[in-house]
Coordinates of C-alpha atoms and ligand atoms in Angstrom, one line a residue:
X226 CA 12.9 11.5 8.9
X227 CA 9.5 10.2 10.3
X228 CA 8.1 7.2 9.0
X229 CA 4.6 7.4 6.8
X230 CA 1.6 5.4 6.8
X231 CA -0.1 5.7 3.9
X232 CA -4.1 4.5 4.6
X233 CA -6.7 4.7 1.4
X234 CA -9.0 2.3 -0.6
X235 CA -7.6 -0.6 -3.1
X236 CA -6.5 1.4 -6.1
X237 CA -6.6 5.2 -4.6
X238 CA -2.5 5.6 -5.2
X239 CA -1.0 3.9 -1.9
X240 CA 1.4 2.4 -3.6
X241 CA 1.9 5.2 -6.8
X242 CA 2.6 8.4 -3.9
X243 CA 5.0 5.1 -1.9
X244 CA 7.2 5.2 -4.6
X245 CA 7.1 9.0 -5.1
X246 CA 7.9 9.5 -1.1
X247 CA 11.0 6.6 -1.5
X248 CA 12.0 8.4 -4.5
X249 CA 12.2 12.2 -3.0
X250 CA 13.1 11.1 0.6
X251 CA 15.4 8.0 0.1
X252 CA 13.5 6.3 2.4
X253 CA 12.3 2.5 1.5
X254 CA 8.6 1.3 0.8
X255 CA 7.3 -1.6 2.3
X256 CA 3.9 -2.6 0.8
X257 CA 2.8 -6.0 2.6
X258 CA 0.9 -6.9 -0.7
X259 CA 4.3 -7.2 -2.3
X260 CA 5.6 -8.9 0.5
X261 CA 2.8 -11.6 0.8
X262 CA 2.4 -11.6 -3.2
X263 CA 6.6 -12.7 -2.9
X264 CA 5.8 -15.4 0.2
X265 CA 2.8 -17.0 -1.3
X266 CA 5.5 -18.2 -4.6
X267 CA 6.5 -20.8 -2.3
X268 CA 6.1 -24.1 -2.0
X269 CA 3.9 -24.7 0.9
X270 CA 0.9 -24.7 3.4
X271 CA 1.3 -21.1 4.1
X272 CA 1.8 -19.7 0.5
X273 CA -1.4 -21.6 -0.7
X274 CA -3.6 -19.7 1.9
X275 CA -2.0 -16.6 1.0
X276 CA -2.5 -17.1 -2.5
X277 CA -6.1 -17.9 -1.9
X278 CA -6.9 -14.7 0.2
X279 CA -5.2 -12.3 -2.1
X280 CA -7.4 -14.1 -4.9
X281 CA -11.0 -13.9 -3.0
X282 CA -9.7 -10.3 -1.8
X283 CA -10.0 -11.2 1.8
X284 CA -7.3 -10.2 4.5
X285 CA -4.3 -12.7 5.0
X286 CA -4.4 -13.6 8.9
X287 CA -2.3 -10.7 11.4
X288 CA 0.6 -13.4 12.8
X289 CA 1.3 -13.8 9.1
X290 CA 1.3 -10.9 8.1
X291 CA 3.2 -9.4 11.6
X292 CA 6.1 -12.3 10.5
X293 CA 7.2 -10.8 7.6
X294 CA 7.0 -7.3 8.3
X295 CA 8.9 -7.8 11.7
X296 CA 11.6 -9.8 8.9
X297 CA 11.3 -6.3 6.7
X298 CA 11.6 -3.9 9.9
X299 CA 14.7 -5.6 11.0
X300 CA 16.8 -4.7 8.0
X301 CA 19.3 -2.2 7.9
X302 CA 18.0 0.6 5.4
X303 CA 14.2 0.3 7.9
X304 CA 16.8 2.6 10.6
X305 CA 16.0 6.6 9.7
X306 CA 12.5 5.4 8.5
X307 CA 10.3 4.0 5.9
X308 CA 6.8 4.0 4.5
X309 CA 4.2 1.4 5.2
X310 CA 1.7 0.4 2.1
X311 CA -1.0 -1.5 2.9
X312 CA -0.1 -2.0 6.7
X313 CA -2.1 -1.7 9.2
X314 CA -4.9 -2.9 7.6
X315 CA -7.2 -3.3 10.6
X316 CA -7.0 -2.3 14.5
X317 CA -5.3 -5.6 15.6
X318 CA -2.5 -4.7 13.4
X319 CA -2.1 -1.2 14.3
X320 CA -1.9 -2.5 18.3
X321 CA 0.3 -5.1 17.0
X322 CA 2.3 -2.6 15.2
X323 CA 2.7 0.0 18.4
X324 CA 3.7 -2.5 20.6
X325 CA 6.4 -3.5 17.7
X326 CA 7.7 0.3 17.4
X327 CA 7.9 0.2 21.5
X328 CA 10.4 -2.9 21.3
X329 CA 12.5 -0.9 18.7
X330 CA 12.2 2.0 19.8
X331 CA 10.8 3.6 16.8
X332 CA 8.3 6.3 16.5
X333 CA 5.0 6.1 15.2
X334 CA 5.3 9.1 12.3
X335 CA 3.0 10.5 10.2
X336 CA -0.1 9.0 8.8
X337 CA -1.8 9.9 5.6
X338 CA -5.2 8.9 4.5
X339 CA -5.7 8.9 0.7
X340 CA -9.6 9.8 -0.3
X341 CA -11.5 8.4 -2.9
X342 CA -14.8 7.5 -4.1
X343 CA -15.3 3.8 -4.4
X344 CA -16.1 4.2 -8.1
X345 CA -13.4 6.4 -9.4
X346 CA -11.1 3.5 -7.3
X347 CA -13.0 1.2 -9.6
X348 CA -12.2 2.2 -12.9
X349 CA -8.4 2.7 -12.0
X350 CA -8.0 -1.0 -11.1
X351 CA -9.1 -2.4 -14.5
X352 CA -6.4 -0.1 -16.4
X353 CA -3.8 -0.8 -13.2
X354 CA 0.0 -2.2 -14.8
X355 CA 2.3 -3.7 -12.6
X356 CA 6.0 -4.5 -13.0
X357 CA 6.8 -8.5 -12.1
X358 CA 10.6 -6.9 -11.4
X359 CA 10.4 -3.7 -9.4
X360 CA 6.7 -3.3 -8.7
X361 CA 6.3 -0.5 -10.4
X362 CA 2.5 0.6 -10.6
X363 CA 1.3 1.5 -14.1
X364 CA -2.5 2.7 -15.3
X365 CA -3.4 2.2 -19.2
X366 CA -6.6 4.0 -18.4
X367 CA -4.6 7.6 -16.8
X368 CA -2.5 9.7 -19.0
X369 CA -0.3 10.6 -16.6
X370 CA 0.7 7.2 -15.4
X371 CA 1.0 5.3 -18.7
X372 CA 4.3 3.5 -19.3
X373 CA 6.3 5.5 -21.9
X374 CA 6.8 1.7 -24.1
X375 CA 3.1 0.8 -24.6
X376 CA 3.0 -2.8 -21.8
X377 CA 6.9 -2.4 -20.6
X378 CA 8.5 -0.7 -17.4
X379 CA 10.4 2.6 -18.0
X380 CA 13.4 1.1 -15.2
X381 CA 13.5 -2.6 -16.3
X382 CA 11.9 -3.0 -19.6
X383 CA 10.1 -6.1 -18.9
X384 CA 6.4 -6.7 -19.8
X385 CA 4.1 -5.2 -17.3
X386 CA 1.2 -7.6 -15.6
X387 CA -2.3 -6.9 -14.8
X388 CA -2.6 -8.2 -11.1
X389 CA -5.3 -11.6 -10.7
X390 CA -7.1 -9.6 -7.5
X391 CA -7.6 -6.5 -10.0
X392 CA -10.5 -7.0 -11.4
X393 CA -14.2 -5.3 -10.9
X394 CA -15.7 -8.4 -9.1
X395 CA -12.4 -9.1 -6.3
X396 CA -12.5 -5.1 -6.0
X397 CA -15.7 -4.8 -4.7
X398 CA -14.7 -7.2 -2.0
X399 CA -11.6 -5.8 -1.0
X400 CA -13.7 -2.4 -1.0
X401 CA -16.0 -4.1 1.8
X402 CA -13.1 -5.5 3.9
X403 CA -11.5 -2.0 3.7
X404 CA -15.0 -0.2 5.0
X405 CA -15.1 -3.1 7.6
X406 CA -11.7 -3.9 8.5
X407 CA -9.4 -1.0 7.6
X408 CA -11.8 2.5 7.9
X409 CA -11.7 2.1 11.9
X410 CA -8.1 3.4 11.8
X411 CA -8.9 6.5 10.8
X412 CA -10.6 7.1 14.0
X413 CA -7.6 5.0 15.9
X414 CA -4.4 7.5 14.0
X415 CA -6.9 10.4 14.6
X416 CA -6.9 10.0 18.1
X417 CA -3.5 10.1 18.6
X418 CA -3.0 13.5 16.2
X419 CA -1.2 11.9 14.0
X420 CA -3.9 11.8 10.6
X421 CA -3.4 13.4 7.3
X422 CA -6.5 13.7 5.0
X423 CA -6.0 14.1 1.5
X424 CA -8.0 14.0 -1.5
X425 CA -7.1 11.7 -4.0
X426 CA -9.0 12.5 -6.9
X427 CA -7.2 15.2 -8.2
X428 CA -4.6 13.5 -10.0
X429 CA -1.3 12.3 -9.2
X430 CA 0.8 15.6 -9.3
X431 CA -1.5 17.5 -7.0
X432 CA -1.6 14.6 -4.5
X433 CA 1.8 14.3 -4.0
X434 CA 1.9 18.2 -3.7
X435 CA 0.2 17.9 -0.5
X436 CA 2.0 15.0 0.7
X437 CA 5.1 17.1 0.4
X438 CA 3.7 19.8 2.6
X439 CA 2.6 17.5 5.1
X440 CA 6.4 15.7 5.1
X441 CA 8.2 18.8 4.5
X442 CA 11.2 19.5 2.6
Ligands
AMP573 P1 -2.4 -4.6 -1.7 O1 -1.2 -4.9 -2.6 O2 -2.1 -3.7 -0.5 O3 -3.6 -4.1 -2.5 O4 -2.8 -6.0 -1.0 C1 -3.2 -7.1 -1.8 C2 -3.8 -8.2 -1.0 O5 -2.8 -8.6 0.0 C3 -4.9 -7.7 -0.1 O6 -6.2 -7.8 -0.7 C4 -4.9 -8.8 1.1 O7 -5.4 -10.0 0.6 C5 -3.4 -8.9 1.2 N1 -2.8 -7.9 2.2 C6 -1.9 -6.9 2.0 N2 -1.6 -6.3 3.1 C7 -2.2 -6.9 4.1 C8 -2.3 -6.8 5.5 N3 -1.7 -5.8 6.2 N4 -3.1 -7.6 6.2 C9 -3.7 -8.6 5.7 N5 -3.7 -8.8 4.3 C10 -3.0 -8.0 3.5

């Protein structure tokens, strides 16, 4: 099974289609916002700055970042492959992150880049639901990805939470530090013949259609 990186806006269904991949293929999703959003709960220098960034919308430094996915990567279940959310987020990463599959002698996969207009992405991050226990991702606002308990999660039953950084003001930043920082990899994964362009717009079902082609059965 190759490994996926998924590449799109804040809010365009990175981490929605994750899940649906982890589900189907039994591989596991790494999203480095959950991992940082976990690391910035404790009680130090490093969690403060984290917390900070995620708040202003703003990138959490690479070494940081290249820690605790290295810590993630090393674990048993990363072997026959996994999906990357929200990782690379700029070029530095992605050299970071080839030099990292060299060491463990992993391939590079497949990488698929989620499309969708900046204000479409807008309004799904106001009605966007997370789950505190399983990160679960939720949207009041779409039909087809409301919870079935009005506010709870359908696998743990506990009140969903609207994340701080998901509001209109924060999303118009980390919309500009995606067109700065993370766009440029479209041209890097192209390059190398590995890009996947889908469009995003049409709803969760269609979108994962493709995906499947692209991964296969
Ligand atoms: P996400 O859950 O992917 O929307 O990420 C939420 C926030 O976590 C981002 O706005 C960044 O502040 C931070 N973040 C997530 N992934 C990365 C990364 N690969 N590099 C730097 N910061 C990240």
């Amino acid at each position: 099974m190759k490994s996926i990186i998924f590449i799109a806006p804040p809010a365009a269904g990175k981490g929605t289609h994750s899940t649906l991949v982890e589900e189907k293929y039994g591989i596991p999703h790494i999203s480095t916002g959950d991992l940082l959003r976990s690391a910035k709960n404790a009680n130090d220098d490093r969690a403060k700055l984290i917390s900070e960034l995620i708040e202003q919308g703003k990138l959490v430094p690479d070494e940081i970042v290249l820690e605790l996915l290295k810590e993630r990567l090393a674990q048993e279940d990363c072997k026959n492959g996994y999906i990357l959310d929200g990782f690379p987020r700029n070029v530095s990463q992605a050299e970071a992150y080839d030099k990292i599959l060299s060491e463990i002698n992993m391939p590079l996969g497949n990488v698929i880049l989620l499309e969708l207009d900046k204000e479409i992405a807008k309004k799904r991050i106001t009605g966007r639901l997370t789950c505190p226990k399983c990160n679960a991702i939720y949207n009041s606002e779409a039909e087809e990805l409301k919870p079935q308990v009005d506010g709870y999660c359908d696998n743990c039953h506990v009140e969903l939470q609207h994340r701080s950084d998901d509001n209109a003001e924060t999303y118009d930043v980390r919309y500009d530090t995606y067109m700065r920082e993370t766009a440029p990899l479209i041209d890097y994964y192209d390059a190398k013949g590995v890009l996947f362009r889908i469009d995003s717009s049409v709803g969760k079902e269609r979108t994962f259609k493709e995906i499947e082609k692209i991964i296969g059965e």
